[in-house]
């Protein structure tokens, strides 16, 4: 049966230059009709109690936006690994998930409804607002489905999970209750980063997300606080709006402070900061120091606050306190403390028994407590406050301060620090155990374990999990509305709610859940009621619960979950070490005392072609759909999977890079398949699985395929996907540019060993490439075998193929030598078809080349190959120091290095490190030149393991033979232009100049055999003849006709 043995609805041929996007569309349609994905999962049984399952966690994206390159990259990894595990025989469910709750959804709904504040929502109605959120998060599901399908990612959309589902939310409720029962959840009043637009606090994980910190200009002021002793303590702040709430000042107890007299006033500041204030205090300020103190001597000194709003209300307020975090790196060495708006500030005032005051409402506006600024937004009030300080004579310096400042990741407004009541997970109690459990996780790249993730764990703080919002899982806490009869109830299931409230909620969202009210059992008067606290959970708490919540644990699937936890694999970008990976790890540690996953890949970030963040306005990245239509999904997949981004680096996406993927992988695989089909079909033979050929090239490519199977398996088992891609790429180079090219004559002759061997290795390679090039591999596999799908096939064991380490070492060395020699040809403008007299190979391991001298002779096109182990007799390396490059770094030592190099006193290690005069030279600071005493030109072999010397003298006889080989190339092109089959015999007519005719007549038999010419004649040819160039630019014309 001719190739292709099966198609996907296209033409029953193997095209030489296919449209890969068209082929991919045919495969995708075939998969949909055939239900190949479902069949591939069902064909691998889960086993008793799920013993044969590979558990993959698919991180849920926010569903209210369209997918982007980051999703594309992660999605490919999420497809590669399950495909591989499925082919290895594992049952791999690929359930898609949606992250539907939280501020991303709320912000979208607010924009669509034209709302700007929570008051707008309350007036509209929570029920109606949450309905709007529900609609917004499900809007783009069809677009996601189309996108994911086009990238050839197999996922189960029909059995997806959503964080808004009641079952999912019940599992989240159980998690909260379990933490409560363990004493790991508490309500606290802490200073947190707070979004005044969204009117809710943010957790430390959210404020550490990428791009949260953005450059911002703020006013920085230095203000004097008048001490009762008459001195004026100078404080510096970039938040003037907090000065009306000032309750203390802080110094470091061990820092040296001084009083500087200036224009009749005495200013107190750290001695180390006096010079920084020379403009205000005078250049000679250090000469006017009138007193010195240790910080500890200043403690307890009282001062008049810069504003009177809270003066005299607390006995311990408005005095100097001790704080170890005070530095002299900037500012004055004395810190202004407004504990409602600074986390460290509040710790200091708490220790001093000072109660927080917070004259700013949830919208970020001043309240009536500070009457002059009431109703002003804090950032707008800065200018007015600075003006008032200046008028009061308290402003010493006013400047603009450029600094990175956190912004809300959801609405992009600048945040504020604010003391708020919030619910927390006591992560600090779990921290040591989290660090221990992290050691059980295999990270890719490995440095994440003790680096980015490990350091984050080691410094973890309690996690603020409540949000003062609407659309999310409710915090399942009910409290008495009368503090005289306190009671708190925490619920962990629908059954518990039904038991106490007499109704089983159909919906756990607000406001339905808020309507569950009952009398307080601890109130003998029967008047107080149990009401739910108003907050909802951080959406990261919900996504962190996905491992158990997606299967409705512990209410269903208890045994299955406990036997399959932790999951086998998870992948997202490396910023999730502070996000999803982290929240999953916190909950896994707290709830199960286990890690949440066994293997985790944390890849880098995709950047635009200018190295910046991808931006529609900058138009700095190729449109995904355009790439799919032009190059295909496999090209995009290969470009991303083969890149360093999977090892944690960042990747710049360019059209050239994607097209290179076609050249590196897709085309070589296809061209090899096309080549097999062309010659096998021409001979009317069918390739078969065989590994017993004795031909050296067949044995070599079979052994290389054996090694490839082992390498790709190891790479994918260890989640080194880019390493697996590198192995495939290197192999395809060998297959196409060595095996196929060197075997052309055998295929031309219909050699069954060659056809069967190529058929066999392509069967193996299409299976090995199936996870990496699923669409192209499918077409090749089905064309080769006629079977249902490569993704239904088993992963090929390397044991199916013969290993031959010695042959591989020898032939690889031949390829190295040939590459070096051909590079010399190119550098000296000696075309490959021009034969040369001699090639010398000098290396210690030349013995491995002895069986292949004829092959090497033919490949390099030389008449003689000479092998020797005496490297020194044929050449040596000289080192030349680039003084201009090395001078700036080495200074005077550069002359010492140059003298040592000239004296030959330098060395190079096996790794290539060059040392002269005991000084290590860097790349670019020197040049290594190979010098040969032989006649010809020389080139080093890889790693300095030897050298080759090529004789470049061209005799008349060699020149004639080269011209004839050029002529044969023109004839072959004429055959192709005439549409002749590879086996067609021809009559050949040559219209050539005299010197070319002389050479051709001398080698006429060679010309005839190489071109399948039954006759060769010389004379004029027709107007449709093929024209070409031979030798040094000589034009020839040839005519061919089928015999």
PDB file of C-alpha atoms in Angstrom, residues 10-11 13-26 629-632 662 666-675 776 779:
ATOM      1  CA  UNK A  10      -6.940  15.745   2.486  1.00  0.00           C
ATOM      2  CA  UNK A  11      -5.319  14.544  -0.718  1.00  0.00           C
ATOM      3  CA  UNK A  13      -0.473  12.130  -1.354  1.00  0.00           C
ATOM      4  CA  UNK A  14       2.496  13.240   0.691  1.00  0.00           C
ATOM      5  CA  UNK A  15       3.098  16.809  -0.503  1.00  0.00           C
ATOM      6  CA  UNK A  16       6.660  18.082  -0.768  1.00  0.00           C
ATOM      7  CA  UNK A  17       5.719  21.531   0.514  1.00  0.00           C
ATOM      8  CA  UNK A  18       2.591  21.190   2.599  1.00  0.00           C
ATOM      9  CA  UNK A  19       0.593  23.928   4.256  1.00  0.00           C
ATOM     10  CA  UNK A  20       1.081  22.899   7.869  1.00  0.00           C
ATOM     11  CA  UNK A  21      -1.857  24.982   9.134  1.00  0.00           C
ATOM     12  CA  UNK A  22      -4.095  23.174   6.613  1.00  0.00           C
ATOM     13  CA  UNK A  23      -2.771  19.769   7.696  1.00  0.00           C
ATOM     14  CA  UNK A  24      -3.353  20.752  11.339  1.00  0.00           C
ATOM     15  CA  UNK A  25      -6.940  21.773  10.642  1.00  0.00           C
ATOM     16  CA  UNK A  26      -7.544  18.379   9.058  1.00  0.00           C
ATOM     17  CA  UNK A 629      -2.816  30.522  10.320  1.00  0.00           C
ATOM     18  CA  UNK A 630       0.663  31.148   8.897  1.00  0.00           C
ATOM     19  CA  UNK A 631       2.969  28.666  10.662  1.00  0.00           C
ATOM     20  CA  UNK A 632       0.684  26.378  12.646  1.00  0.00           C
ATOM     21  CA  UNK A 662       9.411  25.145  11.517  1.00  0.00           C
ATOM     22  CA  UNK A 666       8.558  20.465  11.709  1.00  0.00           C
ATOM     23  CA  UNK A 667      10.210  20.548   8.281  1.00  0.00           C
ATOM     24  CA  UNK A 668      12.985  18.004   8.981  1.00  0.00           C
ATOM     25  CA  UNK A 669      10.443  15.483  10.261  1.00  0.00           C
ATOM     26  CA  UNK A 670       8.144  16.094   7.319  1.00  0.00           C
ATOM     27  CA  UNK A 671      10.935  16.089   4.726  1.00  0.00           C
ATOM     28  CA  UNK A 672      12.174  12.726   5.951  1.00  0.00           C
ATOM     29  CA  UNK A 673       8.652  11.324   5.679  1.00  0.00           C
ATOM     30  CA  UNK A 674       8.231  12.838   2.211  1.00  0.00           C
ATOM     31  CA  UNK A 675      11.581  11.412   1.114  1.00  0.00           C
ATOM     32  CA  UNK A 776       2.587  16.820  12.604  1.00  0.00           C
ATOM     33  CA  UNK A 779      -0.068  13.013  10.179  1.00  0.00           C
TER      34      UNK A 779
END
